[in-house]
Tab-separated table of C-alpha atoms in Angstrom:
chain	number	residue	atom	x	y	z
A	213	MET	CA	-22.630	-40.315	-7.847
A	214	LEU	CA	-19.437	-41.722	-9.360
A	215	SER	CA	-19.421	-45.178	-10.647
A	216	ASN	CA	-16.736	-47.648	-9.383
A	217	SER	CA	-14.466	-47.055	-12.383
A	218	GLU	CA	-14.804	-43.309	-11.978
A	219	GLN	CA	-14.010	-43.532	-8.323
A	220	THR	CA	-10.712	-45.161	-9.152
A	221	LYS	CA	-10.034	-42.593	-11.862
A	222	THR	CA	-10.604	-39.847	-9.418
A	223	TRP	CA	-7.535	-40.537	-7.270
A	224	GLY	CA	-5.392	-42.235	-9.995
A	225	LEU	CA	-5.624	-39.888	-13.026
A	226	HIS	CA	-2.365	-39.063	-14.788
A	227	VAL	CA	-0.321	-40.717	-12.076
A	228	ASP	CA	2.469	-41.382	-14.624
A	229	GLU	CA	2.747	-37.785	-15.770
A	230	SER	CA	1.702	-35.618	-12.779
A	231	ASP	CA	0.755	-35.453	-9.107
A	232	LYS	CA	-2.437	-37.482	-8.793
A	233	TRP	CA	-3.542	-35.636	-5.610
A	234	THR	CA	-3.317	-32.161	-7.146
A	235	ASP	CA	-5.357	-33.549	-10.069
A	236	LEU	CA	-8.281	-33.672	-7.702
A	237	PHE	CA	-8.436	-29.863	-7.669
A	238	TYR	CA	-9.650	-30.012	-11.267
A	239	TYR	CA	-12.651	-32.207	-10.707
A	240	SER	CA	-16.258	-31.037	-10.159
A	241	VAL	CA	-17.647	-30.207	-6.713
A	242	GLU	CA	-20.203	-32.865	-7.232
A	243	ASP	CA	-17.672	-35.557	-7.996
A	244	LEU	CA	-15.352	-34.656	-5.129
A	245	HIS	CA	-18.111	-34.885	-2.653
A	246	SER	CA	-19.488	-38.178	-4.025
A	247	ILE	CA	-16.405	-40.288	-3.409
A	248	PRO	CA	-17.211	-43.232	-1.074
A	249	ALA	CA	-15.608	-43.406	2.370
A	250	ASP	CA	-13.239	-46.253	1.581
A	251	ASP	CA	-11.821	-44.402	-1.410
A	252	LEU	CA	-11.426	-41.311	0.727
A	253	GLN	CA	-9.395	-43.339	3.151
A	254	HIS	CA	-7.211	-44.634	0.312
A	255	ILE	CA	-6.625	-41.127	-1.053
A	256	ALA	CA	-5.603	-39.839	2.365
A	257	LEU	CA	-3.302	-42.686	3.353
A	258	SER	CA	-1.513	-43.052	-0.061
A	259	GLY	CA	-1.216	-39.168	-0.171
A	260	LEU	CA	0.302	-38.915	3.287
A	261	ARG	CA	2.768	-41.721	2.638
A	262	ALA	CA	3.972	-40.130	-0.606
A	263	ARG	CA	4.241	-36.644	0.917
A	264	LEU	CA	6.326	-37.849	3.816
A	265	ASP	CA	8.595	-39.866	1.606
A	266	ASN	CA	9.092	-36.767	-0.619
A	267	PHE	CA	9.550	-34.038	2.011
A	268	LYS	CA	11.454	-35.816	4.825
A	269	SER	CA	14.835	-35.290	3.212
A	270	LYS	CA	13.981	-31.873	1.638
A	271	LEU	CA	12.837	-30.131	4.772
A	272	PRO	CA	15.273	-30.738	7.689
A	273	MET	CA	12.742	-29.383	10.191
A	274	LEU	CA	10.291	-32.000	9.122
A	275	GLY	CA	12.928	-34.807	9.200
A	276	LYS	CA	13.892	-33.738	12.699
A	277	LEU	CA	10.232	-33.660	13.867
A	278	ALA	CA	9.594	-37.171	12.300
A	279	ASP	CA	12.691	-38.596	14.084
A	280	GLU	CA	11.659	-37.092	17.415
A	281	GLN	CA	8.107	-38.358	17.101
A	282	GLY	CA	9.309	-41.750	15.946
A	283	VAL	CA	7.421	-41.513	12.696
A	284	ASP	CA	9.443	-43.349	10.081
A	285	GLN	CA	6.485	-43.965	7.826
A	286	ILE	CA	2.710	-43.594	7.820
A	287	TYR	CA	0.904	-46.830	8.699
A	288	ASP	CA	-2.392	-45.194	9.800
A	289	ILE	CA	-3.819	-41.862	8.819
A	290	ASN	CA	-3.670	-40.625	12.421
A	291	ASP	CA	0.093	-41.231	12.397
A	292	ALA	CA	0.429	-38.042	10.546
A	293	ALA	CA	-1.095	-36.018	13.448
A	294	LYS	CA	2.355	-36.142	15.043
A	295	LEU	CA	3.758	-34.257	12.048
A	296	LEU	CA	1.421	-31.312	11.973
A	297	PHE	CA	3.207	-28.033	12.297
A	298	GLN	CA	1.875	-25.531	14.876
A	299	HIS	CA	0.378	-22.560	13.012
A	300	SER	CA	2.421	-20.252	15.173
A	301	ILE	CA	5.646	-21.549	13.671
A	302	TYR	CA	5.180	-19.194	10.732
A	303	LYS	CA	5.919	-16.280	12.982
A	304	SER	CA	8.803	-17.878	14.839
A	305	TYR	CA	11.372	-15.450	13.452
A	306	PRO	CA	12.943	-12.862	15.722
A	307	VAL	CA	11.065	-9.554	15.403
A	308	SER	CA	14.469	-7.859	15.218
A	309	PHE	CA	14.736	-9.121	11.598
A	310	VAL	CA	12.017	-6.781	10.654
A	311	GLU	CA	12.912	-3.941	12.975
A	312	LYS	CA	16.485	-3.925	11.716
A	313	SER	CA	15.582	-4.659	8.049
A	314	GLN	CA	17.637	-7.898	8.198
A	315	PHE	CA	15.703	-9.454	5.297
A	316	ASP	CA	18.653	-11.780	4.386
A	317	ARG	CA	18.197	-13.423	7.676
A	318	LEU	CA	14.438	-13.459	7.391
A	319	THR	CA	14.827	-15.152	4.037
A	320	LYS	CA	17.093	-17.758	5.486
A	321	TRP	CA	14.433	-18.439	8.129
A	322	LEU	CA	11.758	-18.720	5.398
A	323	GLY	CA	13.866	-21.114	3.499
A	324	GLY	CA	13.525	-23.677	6.205
A	325	PHE	CA	9.857	-24.107	5.193
A	326	THR	CA	10.017	-24.393	1.419
A	327	THR	CA	11.749	-26.666	-1.159
A	328	ALA	CA	12.501	-23.552	-3.291
A	329	ASP	CA	16.098	-22.359	-3.479
A	330	LEU	CA	16.260	-18.924	-1.699
A	331	SER	CA	20.072	-18.591	-1.832
A	332	SER	CA	22.042	-16.089	-3.986
A	333	LEU	CA	19.314	-13.402	-3.859
A	334	SER	CA	20.003	-9.707	-4.112
A	335	PHE	CA	18.776	-7.602	-1.181
A	336	ASN	CA	19.913	-4.219	-2.527
A	337	GLY	CA	17.297	-1.582	-1.584
A	338	ILE	CA	15.256	-3.991	0.476
A	339	GLU	CA	14.283	-2.017	3.564
A	340	THR	CA	10.649	-3.036	4.344
A	341	ILE	CA	8.524	-6.147	4.463
A	342	ASP	CA	6.740	-5.057	1.223
A	343	ASP	CA	10.097	-4.645	-0.463
A	344	TRP	CA	11.075	-8.142	0.668
A	345	ILE	CA	7.912	-9.800	-0.530
A	346	MET	CA	8.059	-8.163	-3.989
A	347	MET	CA	11.741	-9.089	-4.240
A	348	LEU	CA	10.892	-12.766	-3.650
A	349	ASP	CA	8.122	-12.429	-6.238
A	350	ALA	CA	10.592	-11.154	-8.792
A	351	GLN	CA	13.590	-13.399	-8.054
A	352	THR	CA	12.042	-16.679	-6.899
A	353	SER	CA	9.011	-18.966	-7.334
A	354	VAL	CA	7.965	-18.342	-3.787
A	355	ARG	CA	4.789	-16.255	-3.245
A	356	VAL	CA	4.697	-15.337	0.425
A	357	LEU	CA	1.270	-15.114	2.141
A	358	HIS	CA	0.993	-13.259	5.496
A	359	SER	CA	-1.452	-12.882	8.253
A	360	GLY	CA	-3.241	-9.833	9.614
A	361	GLY	CA	-0.714	-9.291	12.436
A	362	THR	CA	-3.277	-8.834	15.161
A	363	SER	CA	-0.869	-10.424	17.622
A	364	GLY	CA	1.681	-7.732	16.857
A	365	LYS	CA	3.682	-9.995	14.572
A	366	LEU	CA	2.969	-11.213	11.015
A	367	SER	CA	3.010	-14.878	10.074
A	368	PHE	CA	4.685	-15.614	6.764
A	369	LEU	CA	3.681	-18.728	4.771
A	370	PRO	CA	5.706	-19.670	1.712
A	371	ARG	CA	3.688	-20.871	-1.254
A	372	GLY	CA	4.896	-21.713	-4.703
A	373	THR	CA	3.423	-20.614	-8.042
A	374	VAL	CA	2.021	-24.085	-8.505
A	375	GLU	CA	-0.024	-23.704	-5.269
A	376	THR	CA	-1.154	-20.276	-6.488
A	377	ASP	CA	-2.621	-21.822	-9.534
A	378	LEU	CA	-4.382	-24.408	-7.332
A	379	MET	CA	-5.897	-21.524	-5.296
A	380	VAL	CA	-7.697	-20.483	-8.499
A	381	GLN	CA	-8.998	-23.926	-8.780
A	382	GLY	CA	-10.182	-23.688	-5.172
A	383	TRP	CA	-12.182	-20.609	-6.062
A	384	ARG	CA	-13.662	-22.439	-9.009
A	385	LEU	CA	-14.963	-25.149	-6.535
A	386	LEU	CA	-16.465	-22.428	-4.447
A	387	HIS	CA	-17.909	-20.786	-7.558
A	388	GLU	CA	-19.456	-24.008	-8.870
A	389	GLY	CA	-20.823	-24.739	-5.363
A	390	SER	CA	-22.672	-21.461	-5.196
A	391	GLY	CA	-25.681	-22.871	-7.251
A	392	PRO	CA	-26.643	-24.880	-10.376
A	393	ASP	CA	-27.376	-21.729	-12.426
A	394	VAL	CA	-24.196	-19.740	-11.735
A	395	PRO	CA	-22.395	-18.946	-15.091
A	396	PRO	CA	-18.985	-20.296	-15.713
A	397	MET	CA	-16.175	-18.687	-13.661
A	398	ASP	CA	-14.535	-17.037	-16.788
A	399	GLN	CA	-17.713	-15.128	-17.503
A	400	VAL	CA	-18.273	-13.592	-14.066
A	401	PRO	CA	-16.417	-10.403	-12.952
A	402	VAL	CA	-15.017	-10.334	-9.356
A	403	ILE	CA	-16.027	-7.596	-7.078
A	404	LEU	CA	-13.563	-7.256	-4.176
A	405	PRO	CA	-14.446	-4.703	-1.427
A	406	ALA	CA	-10.882	-4.724	-0.281
A	407	TYR	CA	-7.309	-3.916	-1.628
A	408	ARG	CA	-6.573	-5.074	-5.132
A	409	THR	CA	-2.996	-6.255	-4.631
A	410	GLY	CA	-0.830	-7.524	-1.828
A	411	ALA	CA	0.447	-10.698	-0.260
A	412	PHE	CA	-2.791	-11.745	1.415
A	413	ALA	CA	-4.433	-14.838	0.019
A	414	GLN	CA	-7.370	-13.268	-1.677
A	415	GLN	CA	-5.179	-10.743	-3.503
A	416	ARG	CA	-2.843	-13.516	-4.706
A	417	MET	CA	-5.649	-15.676	-5.889
A	418	PHE	CA	-7.746	-13.091	-7.677
A	419	ASN	CA	-4.788	-11.475	-9.400
A	420	ARG	CA	-3.666	-14.883	-10.630
A	421	MET	CA	-7.204	-15.408	-11.869
A	422	VAL	CA	-6.953	-12.243	-13.926
A	423	GLU	CA	-3.854	-13.701	-15.622
A	424	THR	CA	-4.994	-17.356	-16.158
A	425	VAL	CA	-8.859	-17.191	-16.276
A	426	PHE	CA	-9.611	-13.699	-17.540
A	427	GLY	CA	-6.679	-13.605	-20.060
A	428	GLY	CA	-5.223	-10.436	-18.478
A	429	ASP	CA	-8.477	-8.449	-18.661
A	430	GLN	CA	-8.013	-6.159	-15.653
A	431	SER	CA	-11.531	-4.946	-15.842
A	432	MET	CA	-12.845	-8.392	-14.654
A	433	LEU	CA	-11.455	-7.515	-11.154
A	434	VAL	CA	-12.889	-4.420	-9.421
A	435	ALA	CA	-11.489	-3.545	-6.055
A	436	LEU	CA	-12.509	-1.052	-3.414
A	437	ASN	CA	-8.953	0.099	-3.040
A	438	ASP	CA	-6.625	-0.129	-6.125
A	439	ARG	CA	-3.491	0.155	-3.975
A	440	ARG	CA	-1.443	-2.537	-2.372
A	441	MET	CA	-2.464	-3.824	1.064
A	442	SER	CA	0.783	-3.056	2.941
A	443	ALA	CA	2.306	-5.714	5.086
A	444	ASP	CA	4.329	-3.005	6.699
A	445	ALA	CA	1.295	-1.079	7.788
A	446	LEU	CA	-0.261	-4.298	9.228
A	447	SER	CA	3.078	-5.093	11.031
A	448	LEU	CA	3.561	-1.625	12.325
A	449	GLY	CA	-0.039	-1.055	13.368
A	450	GLY	CA	-0.187	-4.385	15.266
A	451	ARG	CA	3.073	-3.843	17.058
A	452	LEU	CA	2.130	-0.265	18.093
A	453	GLN	CA	-1.272	-1.273	19.326
A	454	LEU	CA	0.190	-4.055	21.275
A	455	ALA	CA	2.909	-2.000	22.682
A	456	ALA	CA	0.350	0.743	23.654
A	457	GLN	CA	-1.710	-1.870	25.568
A	458	LYS	CA	1.409	-2.810	27.523
A	459	GLY	CA	2.556	0.729	28.132
A	460	GLU	CA	5.626	0.103	25.977
A	461	LEU	CA	4.921	2.304	22.985
A	462	GLY	CA	8.296	4.165	23.400
A	463	GLU	CA	10.272	0.875	23.000
A	464	VAL	CA	8.947	0.053	19.545
A	465	ARG	CA	11.761	0.305	17.003
A	466	LEU	CA	10.969	1.784	13.566
A	467	SER	CA	13.211	1.601	10.609
A	468	PRO	CA	13.844	4.911	8.773
A	469	ALA	CA	12.225	3.593	5.659
A	470	LEU	CA	9.041	2.695	7.639
A	471	ILE	CA	8.876	6.088	9.271
A	472	ALA	CA	9.195	7.727	5.824
A	473	ARG	CA	6.216	5.729	4.619
A	474	ARG	CA	4.028	6.427	7.603
A	475	ASP	CA	2.527	9.578	6.014
A	476	GLU	CA	1.648	7.638	2.892
A	477	TYR	CA	-0.360	5.138	5.046
A	478	VAL	CA	-2.162	7.949	6.924
A	479	ARG	CA	-2.993	9.639	3.592
A	480	SER	CA	-4.591	6.477	2.370
A	481	MET	CA	-6.794	6.334	5.463
A	482	THR	CA	-8.118	9.956	4.952
A	483	GLU	CA	-9.239	9.000	1.428
A	484	ALA	CA	-11.421	6.024	2.609
A	485	PRO	CA	-14.861	7.663	2.764
A	486	THR	CA	-14.515	8.997	-0.821
A	487	ARG	CA	-13.223	5.692	-1.970
A	488	MET	CA	-16.237	3.824	-0.682
A	489	SER	CA	-18.642	6.129	-2.357
A	490	ASP	CA	-16.842	5.935	-5.725
A	491	PHE	CA	-16.648	2.130	-5.510
A	492	ILE	CA	-20.465	1.723	-4.920
A	493	ASP	CA	-21.250	4.052	-7.880
A	494	ALA	CA	-18.804	2.266	-10.078
A	495	VAL	CA	-20.055	-1.380	-9.433
A	496	ALA	CA	-23.704	-0.287	-9.667
A	497	LYS	CA	-23.120	1.399	-12.980
A	498	SER	CA	-20.863	-1.258	-14.593
A	499	PHE	CA	-22.466	-4.381	-13.382
A	500	ALA	CA	-26.116	-3.609	-12.825
A	501	GLY	CA	-28.226	-6.770	-13.359
A	502	ARG	CA	-25.209	-8.915	-14.214
A	503	PRO	CA	-24.045	-11.953	-12.247
A	504	VAL	CA	-20.903	-11.330	-10.295
A	505	ALA	CA	-18.655	-13.022	-7.851
A	506	MET	CA	-17.740	-11.421	-4.506
A	507	LEU	CA	-15.641	-12.424	-1.489
A	508	ALA	CA	-15.799	-10.381	1.659
A	509	TRP	CA	-15.559	-10.360	5.407
A	510	ILE	CA	-19.168	-10.287	6.681
A	511	GLY	CA	-18.887	-6.909	8.434
A	512	GLN	CA	-17.298	-5.473	5.323
A	513	LEU	CA	-20.145	-6.800	3.241
A	514	TYR	CA	-22.690	-5.352	5.617
A	515	ASP	CA	-21.065	-1.853	5.680
A	516	LEU	CA	-21.012	-1.863	1.889
A	517	ALA	CA	-24.672	-2.837	1.621
A	518	GLN	CA	-25.801	-0.355	4.191
A	519	ALA	CA	-23.980	2.444	2.420
A	520	GLY	CA	-25.468	1.420	-0.883
A	521	LEU	CA	-28.994	1.338	0.468
A	522	GLU	CA	-28.432	4.841	1.949
A	523	ARG	CA	-27.612	5.982	-1.514
A	524	GLY	CA	-30.965	4.563	-2.848
A	525	LEU	CA	-29.484	1.597	-4.481
A	526	SER	CA	-30.862	-1.986	-4.284
A	527	ASN	CA	-30.920	-5.315	-6.240
A	528	ILE	CA	-27.868	-4.281	-8.156
A	529	PHE	CA	-26.652	-7.714	-9.253
A	530	ALA	CA	-28.280	-10.765	-10.792
A	531	ALA	CA	-29.842	-13.301	-8.492
A	532	ASN	CA	-27.410	-15.980	-9.627
A	533	SER	CA	-24.361	-14.169	-8.410
A	534	ASN	CA	-21.744	-15.931	-6.309
A	535	ILE	CA	-21.515	-14.181	-2.937
A	536	MET	CA	-19.038	-15.620	-0.521
A	537	PHE	CA	-18.435	-14.345	2.957
A	538	GLY	CA	-16.727	-15.361	6.086
A	539	GLY	CA	-14.611	-14.206	8.958
A	540	GLY	CA	-17.217	-13.681	11.642
A	541	TRP	CA	-18.159	-10.274	13.049
A	542	LYS	CA	-14.787	-9.576	14.675
A	543	GLY	CA	-16.245	-8.431	18.002
A	544	ARG	CA	-19.133	-6.469	16.533
A	545	THR	CA	-22.743	-7.192	17.444
A	546	PRO	CA	-24.598	-8.384	14.291
A	547	PRO	CA	-27.669	-6.140	13.589
A	548	GLU	CA	-30.827	-8.215	13.570
A	549	ASN	CA	-31.523	-7.521	9.955
A	550	TRP	CA	-28.013	-7.867	8.655
A	551	GLU	CA	-28.854	-10.607	6.113
A	552	GLU	CA	-31.825	-8.761	4.762
A	553	VAL	CA	-29.766	-5.578	4.314
A	554	ILE	CA	-27.106	-7.561	2.350
A	555	THR	CA	-29.486	-9.541	0.127
A	556	THR	CA	-31.650	-6.504	-0.595
A	557	PHE	CA	-28.646	-4.409	-1.720
A	558	LEU	CA	-27.058	-7.166	-3.743
A	559	GLY	CA	-30.241	-8.615	-5.281
A	560	VAL	CA	-29.651	-12.234	-4.254
A	561	ASP	CA	-31.987	-14.535	-2.415
A	562	GLN	CA	-29.431	-15.768	0.082
A	563	ILE	CA	-25.739	-15.717	1.002
A	564	ARG	CA	-23.766	-18.588	2.278
A	565	ASP	CA	-20.518	-18.457	4.241
A	566	GLY	CA	-17.376	-20.531	3.981
A	567	TYR	CA	-14.720	-21.951	6.260
A	568	GLY	CA	-11.072	-21.998	5.387
A	569	MET	CA	-7.528	-20.864	6.256
A	570	THR	CA	-4.517	-19.896	4.339
A	571	GLU	CA	-2.788	-23.097	5.528
A	572	CYS	CA	-5.203	-24.781	3.187
A	573	ILE	CA	-5.319	-23.935	-0.514
A	574	ALA	CA	-9.071	-24.204	-0.967
A	575	SER	CA	-11.877	-23.232	1.364
A	576	ALA	CA	-15.225	-24.964	1.835
A	577	ARG	CA	-18.719	-23.369	1.245
A	578	SER	CA	-21.376	-24.303	3.608
A	579	CYS	CA	-23.869	-26.883	2.322
A	580	GLU	CA	-27.704	-26.588	2.551
A	581	HIS	CA	-27.561	-27.554	6.269
A	582	GLY	CA	-24.780	-25.159	7.077
A	583	HIS	CA	-21.992	-27.718	7.372
A	584	TYR	CA	-18.531	-27.310	5.758
A	585	HIS	CA	-17.564	-30.380	3.761
A	586	ILE	CA	-13.894	-31.087	3.548
A	587	TYR	CA	-12.515	-31.791	0.108
A	588	PRO	CA	-10.801	-35.192	-0.501
A	589	PHE	CA	-7.387	-33.600	-1.033
A	590	GLN	CA	-7.627	-32.116	2.519
A	591	ILE	CA	-7.234	-34.602	5.419
A	592	PRO	CA	-8.941	-33.495	8.631
A	593	PHE	CA	-7.598	-34.328	12.194
A	594	VAL	CA	-9.341	-33.606	15.537
A	595	LEU	CA	-6.889	-33.610	18.521
A	596	ASP	CA	-7.355	-33.558	22.186
A	597	PRO	CA	-6.417	-29.880	22.980
A	598	LEU	CA	-4.628	-30.948	26.211
A	599	THR	CA	-2.652	-34.104	25.140
A	600	GLY	CA	-2.457	-33.574	21.441
A	601	GLU	CA	-3.540	-37.150	20.845
A	602	PRO	CA	-5.755	-37.583	17.712
A	603	TYR	CA	-9.344	-38.655	18.190
A	604	PRO	CA	-10.810	-41.625	16.265
A	605	ARG	CA	-11.889	-40.873	12.716
A	606	GLU	CA	-15.500	-41.822	13.152
A	607	GLY	CA	-18.687	-40.385	14.509
A	608	GLN	CA	-18.463	-36.767	15.770
A	609	GLN	CA	-15.329	-35.473	17.446
A	610	THR	CA	-14.678	-32.058	19.087
A	611	GLY	CA	-11.203	-30.661	19.669
A	612	ARG	CA	-8.337	-28.781	17.960
A	613	PHE	CA	-8.611	-28.820	14.359
A	614	GLY	CA	-5.672	-30.098	12.176
A	615	VAL	CA	-5.406	-30.504	8.532
A	616	PHE	CA	-3.186	-31.947	5.867
A	617	ASP	CA	-3.427	-30.402	2.346
A	618	LEU	CA	-2.253	-32.745	-0.314
A	619	GLY	CA	-2.140	-29.782	-2.647
A	620	ALA	CA	1.060	-28.598	-1.021
A	621	THR	CA	3.996	-29.584	-3.246
A	622	THR	CA	6.603	-27.018	-2.307
A	623	TYR	CA	6.011	-26.858	1.529
A	624	TRP	CA	4.768	-29.232	4.156
A	625	GLY	CA	1.100	-29.469	4.027
A	626	GLY	CA	0.372	-30.359	7.652
A	627	PHE	CA	-0.893	-27.750	10.042
A	628	LEU	CA	-2.372	-27.654	13.539
A	629	THR	CA	-4.648	-24.682	13.764
A	630	GLY	CA	-5.944	-22.595	16.632
A	631	ASP	CA	-9.555	-23.521	15.925
A	632	LYS	CA	-11.834	-25.622	18.086
A	633	VAL	CA	-14.314	-27.521	15.857
A	634	THR	CA	-16.613	-30.456	15.749
A	635	VAL	CA	-15.912	-32.713	12.705
A	636	SER	CA	-18.471	-35.431	11.752
A	637	TYR	CA	-17.574	-38.414	9.692
A	638	ASP	CA	-21.211	-39.514	9.459
A	639	PRO	CA	-23.267	-38.981	6.290
A	640	CYS	CA	-24.754	-35.604	5.871
A	641	ALA	CA	-28.461	-35.010	5.080
A	642	CYS	CA	-27.305	-33.058	1.955
A	643	GLY	CA	-25.999	-36.304	0.449
A	644	ARG	CA	-22.296	-35.467	0.303
A	645	THR	CA	-20.044	-38.298	1.471
A	646	THR	CA	-17.042	-36.219	2.697
A	647	PRO	CA	-16.339	-35.460	6.392
A	648	MET	CA	-17.632	-32.055	7.593
A	649	VAL	CA	-16.895	-29.352	10.061
A	650	LEU	CA	-20.347	-28.903	11.761
A	651	ALA	CA	-22.206	-25.548	11.495
A	652	ASN	CA	-21.725	-23.184	14.456
A	653	SER	CA	-19.063	-25.403	16.023
A	654	ILE	CA	-16.026	-23.225	15.192
A	655	SER	CA	-14.411	-21.115	17.887
A	656	ARG	CA	-10.863	-19.928	18.766
A	657	PHE	CA	-8.473	-21.120	21.459
A	658	SER	CA	-6.873	-18.549	23.655
A	659	GLU	CA	-4.782	-15.670	22.495
A	660	ALA	CA	-1.984	-17.035	24.625
A	661	GLU	CA	-1.731	-19.927	22.152
A	662	GLY	CA	-1.493	-17.565	19.166
A	663	GLY	CA	-5.148	-18.199	18.248
A	664	ASP	CA	-6.081	-14.657	17.429
A	665	ASP	CA	-3.587	-14.336	14.554
A	666	LYS	CA	-5.349	-16.809	12.254
A	667	ILE	CA	-3.295	-16.747	9.028
A	668	ASN	CA	-6.359	-16.576	6.712
A	669	CYS	CA	-8.015	-13.882	8.845
A	670	ALA	CA	-10.846	-12.752	6.572
A	671	GLY	CA	-10.896	-9.364	8.265
A	672	ALA	CA	-7.287	-8.572	7.243
A	673	PRO	CA	-8.413	-5.552	5.144
A	674	GLU	CA	-10.206	-4.253	8.229
A	675	ALA	CA	-7.124	-4.945	10.413
A	676	HIS	CA	-5.152	-3.038	7.813
A	677	ASP	CA	-7.479	-0.054	8.011
A	678	ASN	CA	-7.477	-0.280	11.767
A	679	ALA	CA	-3.676	-0.124	11.706
A	680	LEU	CA	-3.812	2.930	9.570
A	681	ALA	CA	-6.301	4.549	11.856
A	682	PHE	CA	-4.009	3.873	14.802
A	683	LEU	CA	-1.093	5.384	12.874
A	684	MET	CA	-3.164	8.457	12.068
A	685	ALA	CA	-4.020	8.911	15.759
A	686	SER	CA	-0.331	8.597	16.724
A	687	VAL	CA	0.568	11.335	14.178
A	688	GLU	CA	-2.104	13.672	15.508
A	689	ASP	CA	-0.967	13.137	19.099
C-alpha cells in the first residue's frame, strides 16, 4: 500500500517536465491498484480538465460537441460523459473512399481525429488500405489501428507513436500482473499465434516491443504467420459476406489493385494447415521448459493446444509463463474440458483472461476473483443505454460502458463503447482499491448499434482467416 507521500507522488511526478497522467503507465501494478479512492477522484478530475482545455481548440469536432452539450469546463467527473465519442464514429467515412481508392479524402477524414499534421502527403501508388496505412507509417507520426470489419466496414483509429510506446507499458502491467514469479518482461519471448505484422493493436504493440524492449532481437517474437495481416482482406471479406447475406454480392465494387491481390490472399489460406504444424514444432523445440508470454483469442488458443496434444506434445513451457487470453468464443460452444486442454499443453497451472479495447491503451487482467480492475489513468463511465445519462459513481451500476483514457495525448481519449457491463466502485475482496468491471457481466449491444464491430476484437486474426476462406470460396465458384 502506498504511503500518503507516495500517493501524492503517483499523480504528480515530473509535472514540470512531462505529462503527469502518462507517467502513471510506468508505475507498478501493485502501486496503481493501491491508490485510495479520494486520490483516484483527484487524478480523474484534474486529468479530464487538462485534456479538455488542451484538445478543445485542436480538434474542431470536439469543440463543436462541447458547445452543443454546453460543456465549457469539467466541474464533475460525470460532466465528461457528454463528451464521449461513439465508437462507431471511427467508421463514419463513406465506403466509396475505399472502393475508389480515394485515400487523400480518407486521410482528410482521419485528420479530424488527431492532432498530427496530415497535410502535404504523397499519395503516389497508394491503391489499397494496406498501402495507405504503410504510407502514414512512413510519412507521419500516426499509427492507424483498425477493427476486424465484421460489420462490413473497418474502423480506423489514429494513434501516435507516443501512445504506441504506452501500449508496451500496458503490456508490462499485464505481464507483471500475471504472477509474483514471472521473470522481467525483457527476458520473456513472446509467442503470438497470429500474424506477425499489421495495423491491429497486438501487432503494433509487440513489434514496438521488439524495438524498445528486446533491442531489435526479432527472435524474441515468434508468430504463427510471418506475413502481414491485411486490412484489405478484412475489409473485402467483410463487405462480400455482408453483401452475400443481403443478396447484393454483384453490387460490391472492387478496385483493380484489390482484385489483383485476391489470389495472394487465397494462396495464404491454402498454406494455413502446414503453417500451424510448423509453428507448433518450432515453439516446442525452441522454448521447451522456458517461461514465455502469449496473447491469444481463446478459441485460437484452444485450437493450438488441441493440435499440439494430438502431436504428442504437452507441458511445453515453464509454469510461470504469462498466458493472456480474451475475446470470448465468437459463437462457438466451449468444450467442457477446454481449460484442461490448454493448461495441459502449455504446462501452466491456470490461465486468466483480460478485458480491454483498442480505444484504451492498456487492458486489464482479471484478479483472483475474476474482476477486471480499471487503471487510474482510465476513467470509467456507466450510462443509461436509453437516455445516455451517466449513473452515479458509487456502488454497482449496470449499463453502457464508457471510458476516458488519460494516456491519449494525440487524439481525444473519450469513448462510448458497445459493451453492456456492471461496474463496481466498492472494495474488492482481492484488496485492490480501483473500480472494477465485474466478472461475467460483459455483453454486447445490438448489431444495429454497431456493437459487433468492436475495435479491439480479439478474434481479428480469425476474422481475417474467415475472410480469406470466403474469398477462396468465391474464386472456386
